[in-house]
Coordinates of C-alpha atoms and ligand atoms in Angstrom, one line a residue:
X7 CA -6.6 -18.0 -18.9
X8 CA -6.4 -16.6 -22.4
X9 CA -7.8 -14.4 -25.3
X10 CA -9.7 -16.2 -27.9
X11 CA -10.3 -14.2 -30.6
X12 CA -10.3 -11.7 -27.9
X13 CA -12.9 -13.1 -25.9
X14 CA -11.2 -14.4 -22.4
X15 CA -11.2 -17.8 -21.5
X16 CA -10.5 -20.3 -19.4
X17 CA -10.3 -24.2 -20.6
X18 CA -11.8 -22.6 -23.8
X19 CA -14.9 -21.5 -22.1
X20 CA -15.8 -17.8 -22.7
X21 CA -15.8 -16.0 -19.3
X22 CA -18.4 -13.6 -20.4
X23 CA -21.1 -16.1 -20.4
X24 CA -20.2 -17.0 -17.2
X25 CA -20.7 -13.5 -15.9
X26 CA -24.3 -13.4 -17.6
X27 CA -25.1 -16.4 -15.7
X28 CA -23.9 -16.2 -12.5
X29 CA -24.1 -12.0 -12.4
X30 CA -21.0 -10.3 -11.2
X31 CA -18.9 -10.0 -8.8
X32 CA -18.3 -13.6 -9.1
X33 CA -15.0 -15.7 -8.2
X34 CA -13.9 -18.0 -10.7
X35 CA -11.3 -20.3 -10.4
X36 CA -9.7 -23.3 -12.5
X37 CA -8.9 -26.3 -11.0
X38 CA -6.0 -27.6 -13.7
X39 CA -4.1 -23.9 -12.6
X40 CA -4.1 -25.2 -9.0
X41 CA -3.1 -28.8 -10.0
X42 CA -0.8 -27.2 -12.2
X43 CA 1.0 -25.4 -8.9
X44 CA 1.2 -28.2 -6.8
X45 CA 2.3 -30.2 -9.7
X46 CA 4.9 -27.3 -10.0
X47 CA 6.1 -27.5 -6.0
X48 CA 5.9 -31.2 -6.5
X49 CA 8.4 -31.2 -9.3
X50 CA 10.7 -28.6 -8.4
X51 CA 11.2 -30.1 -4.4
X52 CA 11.4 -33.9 -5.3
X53 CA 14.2 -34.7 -4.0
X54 CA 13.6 -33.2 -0.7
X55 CA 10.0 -35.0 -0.6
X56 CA 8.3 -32.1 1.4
X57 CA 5.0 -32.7 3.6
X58 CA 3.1 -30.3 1.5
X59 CA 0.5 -28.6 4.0
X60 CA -1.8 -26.1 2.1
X61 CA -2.4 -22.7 3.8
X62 CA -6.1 -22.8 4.5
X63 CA -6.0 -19.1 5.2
X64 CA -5.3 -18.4 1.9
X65 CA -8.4 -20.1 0.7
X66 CA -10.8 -22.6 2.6
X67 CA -13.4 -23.2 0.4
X68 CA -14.5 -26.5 1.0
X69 CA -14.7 -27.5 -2.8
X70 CA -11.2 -25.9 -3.1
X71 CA -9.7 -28.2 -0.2
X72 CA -11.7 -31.4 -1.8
X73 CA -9.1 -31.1 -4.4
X74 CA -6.3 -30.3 -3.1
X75 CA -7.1 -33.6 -0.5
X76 CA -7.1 -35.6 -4.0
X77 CA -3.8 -34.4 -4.7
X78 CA -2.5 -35.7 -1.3
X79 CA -1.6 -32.4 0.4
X80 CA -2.1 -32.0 4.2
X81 CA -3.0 -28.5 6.1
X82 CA -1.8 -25.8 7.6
X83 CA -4.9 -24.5 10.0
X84 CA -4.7 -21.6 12.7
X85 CA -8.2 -22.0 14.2
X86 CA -10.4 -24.6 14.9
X87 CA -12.8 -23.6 11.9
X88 CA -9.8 -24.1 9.8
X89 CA -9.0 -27.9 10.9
X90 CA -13.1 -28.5 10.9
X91 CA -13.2 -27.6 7.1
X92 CA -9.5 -29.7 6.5
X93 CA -11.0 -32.9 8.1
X94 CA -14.3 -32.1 6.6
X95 CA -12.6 -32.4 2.9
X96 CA -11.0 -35.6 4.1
X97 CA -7.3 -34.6 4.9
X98 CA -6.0 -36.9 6.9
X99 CA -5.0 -35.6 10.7
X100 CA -1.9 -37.4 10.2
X101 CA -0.9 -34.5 8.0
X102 CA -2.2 -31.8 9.4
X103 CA -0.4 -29.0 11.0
X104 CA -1.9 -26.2 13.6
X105 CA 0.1 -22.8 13.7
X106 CA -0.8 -19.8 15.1
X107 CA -0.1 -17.4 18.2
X108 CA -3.6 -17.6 20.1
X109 CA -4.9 -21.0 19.8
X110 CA -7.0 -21.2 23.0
X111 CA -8.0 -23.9 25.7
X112 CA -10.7 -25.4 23.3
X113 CA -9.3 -25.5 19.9
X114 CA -6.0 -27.3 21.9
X115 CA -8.3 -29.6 23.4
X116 CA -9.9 -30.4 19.8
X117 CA -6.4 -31.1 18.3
X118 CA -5.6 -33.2 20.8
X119 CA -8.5 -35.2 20.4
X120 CA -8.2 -35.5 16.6
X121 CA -4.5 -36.3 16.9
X122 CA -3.3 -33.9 14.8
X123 CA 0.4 -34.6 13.3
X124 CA 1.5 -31.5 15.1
X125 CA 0.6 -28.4 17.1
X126 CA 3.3 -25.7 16.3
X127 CA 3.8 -23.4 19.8
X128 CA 4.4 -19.9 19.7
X129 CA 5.3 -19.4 23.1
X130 CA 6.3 -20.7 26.7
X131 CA 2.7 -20.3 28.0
X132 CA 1.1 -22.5 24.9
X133 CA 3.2 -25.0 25.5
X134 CA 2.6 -25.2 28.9
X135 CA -1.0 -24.6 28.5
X136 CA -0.8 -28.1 26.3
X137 CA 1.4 -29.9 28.2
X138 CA -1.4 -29.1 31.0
X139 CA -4.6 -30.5 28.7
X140 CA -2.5 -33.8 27.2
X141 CA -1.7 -34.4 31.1
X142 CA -5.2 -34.1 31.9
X143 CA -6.4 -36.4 28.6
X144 CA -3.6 -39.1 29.6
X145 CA -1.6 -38.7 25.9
X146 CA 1.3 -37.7 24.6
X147 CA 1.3 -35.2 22.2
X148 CA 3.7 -34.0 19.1
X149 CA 4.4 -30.0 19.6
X150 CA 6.5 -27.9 17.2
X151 CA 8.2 -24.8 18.4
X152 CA 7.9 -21.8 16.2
X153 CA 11.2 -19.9 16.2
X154 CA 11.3 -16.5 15.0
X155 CA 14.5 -16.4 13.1
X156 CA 14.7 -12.4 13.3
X157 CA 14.9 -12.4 9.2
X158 CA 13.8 -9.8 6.8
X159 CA 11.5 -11.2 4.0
X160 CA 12.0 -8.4 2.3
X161 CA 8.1 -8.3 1.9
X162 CA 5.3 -5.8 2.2
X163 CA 5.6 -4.8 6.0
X164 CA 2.2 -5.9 7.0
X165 CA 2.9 -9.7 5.7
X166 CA 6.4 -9.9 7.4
X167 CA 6.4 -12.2 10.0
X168 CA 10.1 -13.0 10.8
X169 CA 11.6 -9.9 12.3
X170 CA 11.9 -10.1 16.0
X171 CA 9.3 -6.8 16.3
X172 CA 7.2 -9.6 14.7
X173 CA 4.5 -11.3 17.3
X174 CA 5.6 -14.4 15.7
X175 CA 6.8 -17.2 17.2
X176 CA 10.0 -16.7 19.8
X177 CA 13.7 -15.6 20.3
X178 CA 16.5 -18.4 20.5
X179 CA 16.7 -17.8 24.0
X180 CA 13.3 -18.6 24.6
X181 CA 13.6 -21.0 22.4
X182 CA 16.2 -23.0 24.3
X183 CA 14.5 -23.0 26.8
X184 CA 11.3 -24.1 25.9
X185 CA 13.2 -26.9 24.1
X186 CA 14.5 -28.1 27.4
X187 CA 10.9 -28.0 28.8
X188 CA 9.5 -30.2 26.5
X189 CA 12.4 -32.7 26.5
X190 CA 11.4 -33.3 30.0
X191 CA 8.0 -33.5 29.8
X192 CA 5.9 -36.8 30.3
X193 CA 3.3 -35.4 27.9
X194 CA 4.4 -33.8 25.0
X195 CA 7.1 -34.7 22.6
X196 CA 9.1 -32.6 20.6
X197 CA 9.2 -33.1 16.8
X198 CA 9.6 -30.2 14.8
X199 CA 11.1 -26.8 14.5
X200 CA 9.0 -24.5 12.7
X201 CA 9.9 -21.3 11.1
X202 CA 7.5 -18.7 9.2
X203 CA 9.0 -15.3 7.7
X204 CA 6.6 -13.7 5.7
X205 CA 4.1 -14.0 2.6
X206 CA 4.5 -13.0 -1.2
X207 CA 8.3 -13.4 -0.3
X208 CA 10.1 -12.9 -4.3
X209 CA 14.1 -13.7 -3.8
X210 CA 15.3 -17.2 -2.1
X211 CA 17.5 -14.7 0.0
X212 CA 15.4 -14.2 3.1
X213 CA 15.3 -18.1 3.0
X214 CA 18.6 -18.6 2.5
X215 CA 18.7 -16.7 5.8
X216 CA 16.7 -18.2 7.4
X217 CA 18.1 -21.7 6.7
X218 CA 21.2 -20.7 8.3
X219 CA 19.6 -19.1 11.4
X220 CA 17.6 -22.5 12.0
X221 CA 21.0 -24.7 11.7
X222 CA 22.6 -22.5 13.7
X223 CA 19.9 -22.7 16.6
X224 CA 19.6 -26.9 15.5
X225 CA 23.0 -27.1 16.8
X226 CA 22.6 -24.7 19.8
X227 CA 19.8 -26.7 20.9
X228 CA 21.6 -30.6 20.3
X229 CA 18.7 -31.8 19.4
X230 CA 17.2 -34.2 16.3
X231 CA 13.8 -32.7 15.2
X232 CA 11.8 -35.3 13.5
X233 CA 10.2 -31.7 11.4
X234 CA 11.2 -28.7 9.8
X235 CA 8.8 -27.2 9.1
X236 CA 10.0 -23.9 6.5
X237 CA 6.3 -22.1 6.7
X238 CA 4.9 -20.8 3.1
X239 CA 5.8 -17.4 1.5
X240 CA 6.6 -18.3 -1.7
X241 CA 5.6 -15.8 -3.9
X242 CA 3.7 -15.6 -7.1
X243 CA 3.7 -13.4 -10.4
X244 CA 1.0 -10.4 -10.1
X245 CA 2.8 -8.3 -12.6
X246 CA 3.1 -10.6 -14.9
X247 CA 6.1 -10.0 -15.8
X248 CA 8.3 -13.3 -14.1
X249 CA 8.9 -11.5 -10.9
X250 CA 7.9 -14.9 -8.8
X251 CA 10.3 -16.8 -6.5
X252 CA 12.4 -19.2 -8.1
X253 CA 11.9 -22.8 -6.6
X254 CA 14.8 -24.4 -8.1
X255 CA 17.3 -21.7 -5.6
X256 CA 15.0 -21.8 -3.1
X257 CA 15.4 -25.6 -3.0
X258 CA 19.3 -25.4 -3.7
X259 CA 19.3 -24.2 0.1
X260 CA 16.9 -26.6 1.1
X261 CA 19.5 -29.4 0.0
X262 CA 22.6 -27.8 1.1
X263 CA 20.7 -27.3 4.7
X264 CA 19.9 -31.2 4.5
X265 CA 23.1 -32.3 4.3
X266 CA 23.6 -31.2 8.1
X267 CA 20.5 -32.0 9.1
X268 CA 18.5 -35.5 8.6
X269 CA 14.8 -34.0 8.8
X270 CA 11.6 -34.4 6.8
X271 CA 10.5 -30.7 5.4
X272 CA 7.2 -29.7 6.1
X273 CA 6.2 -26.8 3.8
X274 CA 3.3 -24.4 4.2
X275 CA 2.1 -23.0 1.2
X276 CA -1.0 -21.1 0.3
X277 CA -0.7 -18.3 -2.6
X278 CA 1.6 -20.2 -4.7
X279 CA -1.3 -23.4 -4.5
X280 CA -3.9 -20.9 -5.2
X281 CA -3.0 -17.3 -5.5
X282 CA -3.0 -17.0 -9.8
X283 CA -5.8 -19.8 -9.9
X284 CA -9.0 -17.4 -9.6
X285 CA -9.8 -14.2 -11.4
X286 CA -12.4 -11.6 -10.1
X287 CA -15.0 -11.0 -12.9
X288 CA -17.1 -7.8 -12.0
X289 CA -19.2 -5.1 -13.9
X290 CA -18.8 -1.6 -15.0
X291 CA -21.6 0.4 -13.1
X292 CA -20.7 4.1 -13.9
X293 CA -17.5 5.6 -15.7
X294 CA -17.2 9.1 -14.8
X295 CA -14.9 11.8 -15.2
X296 CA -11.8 13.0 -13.0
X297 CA -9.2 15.3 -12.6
X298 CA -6.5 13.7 -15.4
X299 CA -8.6 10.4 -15.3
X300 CA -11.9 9.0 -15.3
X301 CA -13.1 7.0 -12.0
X302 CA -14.3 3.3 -13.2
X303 CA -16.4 2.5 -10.7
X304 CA -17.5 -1.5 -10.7
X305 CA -19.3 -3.5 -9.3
X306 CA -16.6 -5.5 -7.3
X307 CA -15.4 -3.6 -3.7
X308 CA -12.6 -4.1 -1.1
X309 CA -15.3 -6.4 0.8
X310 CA -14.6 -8.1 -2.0
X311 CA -11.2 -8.1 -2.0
X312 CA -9.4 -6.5 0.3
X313 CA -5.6 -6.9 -0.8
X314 CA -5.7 -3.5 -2.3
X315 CA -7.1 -1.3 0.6
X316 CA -5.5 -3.5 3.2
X317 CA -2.1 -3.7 2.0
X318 CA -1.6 -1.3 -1.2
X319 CA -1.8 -4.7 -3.1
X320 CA -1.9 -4.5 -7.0
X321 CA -4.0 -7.5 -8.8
X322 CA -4.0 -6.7 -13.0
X323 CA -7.1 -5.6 -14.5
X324 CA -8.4 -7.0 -17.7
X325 CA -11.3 -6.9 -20.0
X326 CA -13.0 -9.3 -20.9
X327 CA -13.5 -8.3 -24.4
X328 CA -10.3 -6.9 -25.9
X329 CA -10.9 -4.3 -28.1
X330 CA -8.0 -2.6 -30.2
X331 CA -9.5 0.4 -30.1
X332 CA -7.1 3.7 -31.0
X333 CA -8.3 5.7 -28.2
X334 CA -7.2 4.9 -25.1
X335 CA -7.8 5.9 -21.6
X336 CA -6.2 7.0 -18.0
X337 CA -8.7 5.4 -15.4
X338 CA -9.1 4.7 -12.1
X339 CA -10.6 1.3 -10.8
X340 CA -12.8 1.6 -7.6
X341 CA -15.4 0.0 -5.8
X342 CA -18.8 1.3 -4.6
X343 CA -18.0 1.6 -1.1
X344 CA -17.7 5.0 1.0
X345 CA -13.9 4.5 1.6
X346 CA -11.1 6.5 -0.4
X347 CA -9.3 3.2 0.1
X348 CA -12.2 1.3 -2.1
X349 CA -9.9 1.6 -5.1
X350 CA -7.8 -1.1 -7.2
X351 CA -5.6 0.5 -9.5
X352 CA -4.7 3.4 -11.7
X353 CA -4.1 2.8 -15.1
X354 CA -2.9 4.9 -17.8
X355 CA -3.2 3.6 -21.6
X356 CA -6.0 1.6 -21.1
X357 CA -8.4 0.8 -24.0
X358 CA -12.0 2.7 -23.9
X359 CA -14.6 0.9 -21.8
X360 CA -18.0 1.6 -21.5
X361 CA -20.5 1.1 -18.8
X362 CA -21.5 -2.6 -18.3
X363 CA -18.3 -4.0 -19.8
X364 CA -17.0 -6.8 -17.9
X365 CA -13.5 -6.9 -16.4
X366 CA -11.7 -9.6 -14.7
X367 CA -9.4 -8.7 -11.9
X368 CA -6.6 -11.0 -11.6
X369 CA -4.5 -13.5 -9.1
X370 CA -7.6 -12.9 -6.3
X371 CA -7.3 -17.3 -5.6
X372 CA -5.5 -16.5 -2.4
X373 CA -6.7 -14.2 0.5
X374 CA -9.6 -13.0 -1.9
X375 CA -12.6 -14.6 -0.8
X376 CA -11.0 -15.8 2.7
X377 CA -10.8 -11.8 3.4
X378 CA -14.3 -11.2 2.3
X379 CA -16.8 -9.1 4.6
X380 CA -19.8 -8.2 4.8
X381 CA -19.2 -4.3 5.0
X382 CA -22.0 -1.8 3.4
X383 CA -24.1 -5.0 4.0
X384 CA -23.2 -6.4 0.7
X385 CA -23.7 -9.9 0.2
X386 CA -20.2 -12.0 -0.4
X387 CA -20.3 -13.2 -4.3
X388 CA -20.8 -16.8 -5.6
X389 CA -17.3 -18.9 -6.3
X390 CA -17.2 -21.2 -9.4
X391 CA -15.0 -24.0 -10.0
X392 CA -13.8 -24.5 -13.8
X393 CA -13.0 -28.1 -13.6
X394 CA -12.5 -29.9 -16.9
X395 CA -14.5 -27.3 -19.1
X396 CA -17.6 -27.4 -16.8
X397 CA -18.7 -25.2 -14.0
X398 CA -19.1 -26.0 -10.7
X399 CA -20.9 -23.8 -8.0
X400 CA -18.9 -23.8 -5.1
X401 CA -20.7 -21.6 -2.8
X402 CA -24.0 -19.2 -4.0
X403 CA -24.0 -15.5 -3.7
X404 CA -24.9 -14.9 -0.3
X405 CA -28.5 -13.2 -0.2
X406 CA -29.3 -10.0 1.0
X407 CA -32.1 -11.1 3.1
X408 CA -30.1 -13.5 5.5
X409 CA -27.9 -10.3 5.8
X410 CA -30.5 -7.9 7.0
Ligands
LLP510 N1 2.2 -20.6 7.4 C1 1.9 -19.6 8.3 C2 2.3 -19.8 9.7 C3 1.4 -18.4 7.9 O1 1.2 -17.4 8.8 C4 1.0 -18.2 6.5 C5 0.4 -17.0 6.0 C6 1.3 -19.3 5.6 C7 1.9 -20.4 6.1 C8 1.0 -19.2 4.1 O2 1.7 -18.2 3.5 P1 1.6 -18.1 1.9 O3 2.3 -19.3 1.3 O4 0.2 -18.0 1.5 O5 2.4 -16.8 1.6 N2 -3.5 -11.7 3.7 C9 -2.1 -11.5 3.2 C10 -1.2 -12.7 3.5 C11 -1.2 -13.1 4.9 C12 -0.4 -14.3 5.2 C13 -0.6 -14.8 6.5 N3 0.1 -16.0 6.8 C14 -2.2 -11.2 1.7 O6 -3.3 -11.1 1.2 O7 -1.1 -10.9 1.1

């Protein structure tokens, strides 16, 4: 994404026609960003040769997972909609991973059936629960254990997952235990340990951490996983200004961790596959003034995008059109929506708009769209694929009629 003669682009096509075409709000994404991340985790892990499972959560467009199946990634699911879109894009079972801390009866039953490369339990009852269905179906079936490493991620509260007032996963003690079960169960077989601390995670410190808690519980337990499986959290750039996690420290601990441990790594990642591949393009509906600012109000809401009202997220704002005007402005981005919290940013210094300018909020590729709603009945916008200078129409804007 960059200015030509300040016009924005993306693979030299001029993101203002775009928005004339399709209308805003519309989600655009480019497909050589996200090859350009994997490409990135690829390179920088090599020589620990990770099972790459993308984070559906962070994004399950169906388009979206097409390519990322071309570039040989597996999944990371947490429902059975999840593993219905993965196998549905053509990910192979073999590398796909379930986590979460509620699968039910059902969705069990459907991995099972699918043979899935691995269920990840969260607690003593779910692994009970499908030790009791692979009994039942006659198979034997590959289980992770999700420890909960009691490590600060040193992340936005809300997307910690790691601290033991966490729901995640379970204690050491618990987790002994429940290694012991499975080691004597006729049905299930124990593969992997997996671990999962927290999302948008900057510093390879909480890792490092976390490295060490998971040898120390390896050796507690005297067993040889098959899996480790390190979760995702890396995190990515929204200020723009280099503050992302560095892979090459981050796998530094990876190798040092391997050299006491002979184990295939199993990452999860979603916002660094996605996260800075998909800008928000929306409207100017109203400027109007404020106390010390004026309110921008657009066309784009937190049904839209919820990272800003649902975790004090910040995702850059940009025009479309950049215009070196003298005059600048302190505004106030918002939505339409009757909610205080319907607001993006505050900006001071910014150049003049004017009602019906186009703006492009940034980095939305990851838990943009997948967090979309409904809410004010507002129909969820179109997503467009920029693959190779053309466009591709990933989903339509939902209509108001099927809404209503
Ligand atoms: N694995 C597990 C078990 C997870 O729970 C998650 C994210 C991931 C992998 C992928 O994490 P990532 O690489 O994308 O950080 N809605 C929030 C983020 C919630 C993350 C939930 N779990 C946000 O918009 O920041």
């Amino acid at each position: 994404m960059i200015y030509r003669k300040n016009k924005l682009t993306i693979d030299h096509l001029d993101i203002s026609k775009i928005a004339r075409k399709y209308k805003t709000p519309v989600y655009c994404y480019s497909l050589r960003k996200i090859k350009e991340n994997i490409q990135n985790i690829k390179t920088h892990f090599k020589n620990i040769n990770p099972l790459i499972c993308y984070a559906v959560k962070a994004n399950p467009n169906l388009g979206i997972l097409r390519e990322i199946k071309k570039n040989n990634l597996g999944a990371d699911v947490v429902s059975v909609g999840e593993l219905m879109k993965a196998l549905k894009a053509g990910i192979s079972p073999k590398k796909i991973v379930f986590s979460g801390v509620g699968k039910t009866f059902e969705e069990i039953e459907y991995a099972i059936n699918k043979n899935i490369l691995l269920i990840n339990a969260e607690s003593k009852s779910e692994i009970l629960q499908i030790e009791k269905i692979a009994k039942k179906k006659k198979k034997i079936v590959d289980v992770g254990i999700r420890l909960n490493p009691n490590t600060d991620a040193k992340t936005l509260s809300q997307i910690s997952t790691g601290k033991k007032e966490n729901k995640f996963g379970v204690n050491q003690k618990i987790f002994l235990q429940l290694v012991n079960i499975v080691k004597k169960s006729q049905s299930l077989n124990l593969k992997c340990l997996s671990v999962h601390i927290g999302s948008q995670i900057l510093s390879y410190k909480p890792y490092q951490k976390m490295l060490n808690v998971v040898n120390k519980i390896i050796k507690l337990s005297n067993y040889n996983f098959e899996y480790i499986d390190l979760g995702g959290g890396m995190g990515i750039d929204y200020n723009h200004d280099q503050s992302k996690l560095d892979f090459y420290k981050y796998s530094k601990e990876i190798k040092k961790f391997l050299k006491n441990n002979h184990c295939k790594i199993i990452f999860e990642p979603g916002r660094s596959i996605v996260g800075n591949s998909a800008i928000l393009i929306t409207k100017v509906i109203y400027i109007k003034e404020g106390f010390k600012k004026d309110f921008v109000i657009l066309d784009a809401a937190m049904n839209d995008l919820m990272r800003p009202a649902l975790y004090g997220a910040k995702h850059m704002i940009i025009p479309l059109s950049k215009i070196n005007r003298k005059s600048k402005k302190s505004y106030e981005f918002v939505g339409p929506i009757c909610e205080s919290t319907d607001t993006f940013s505050i900006v001071k210094n910014y150049q003049k708009l004017n009602e019906k300018d186009f703006l492009a909020i940034c980095d939305v590729g990851a838990y943009g769209v997948s967090l979309a709603s409904n809410y004010n009945i507002r129909p969820k916008p179109p997503e467009i694929l920029i693959k190779n200078s053309k466009i591709q129409v990933l989903n339509k804007r939902q209509k108001i009629s099927d809404l209503i």
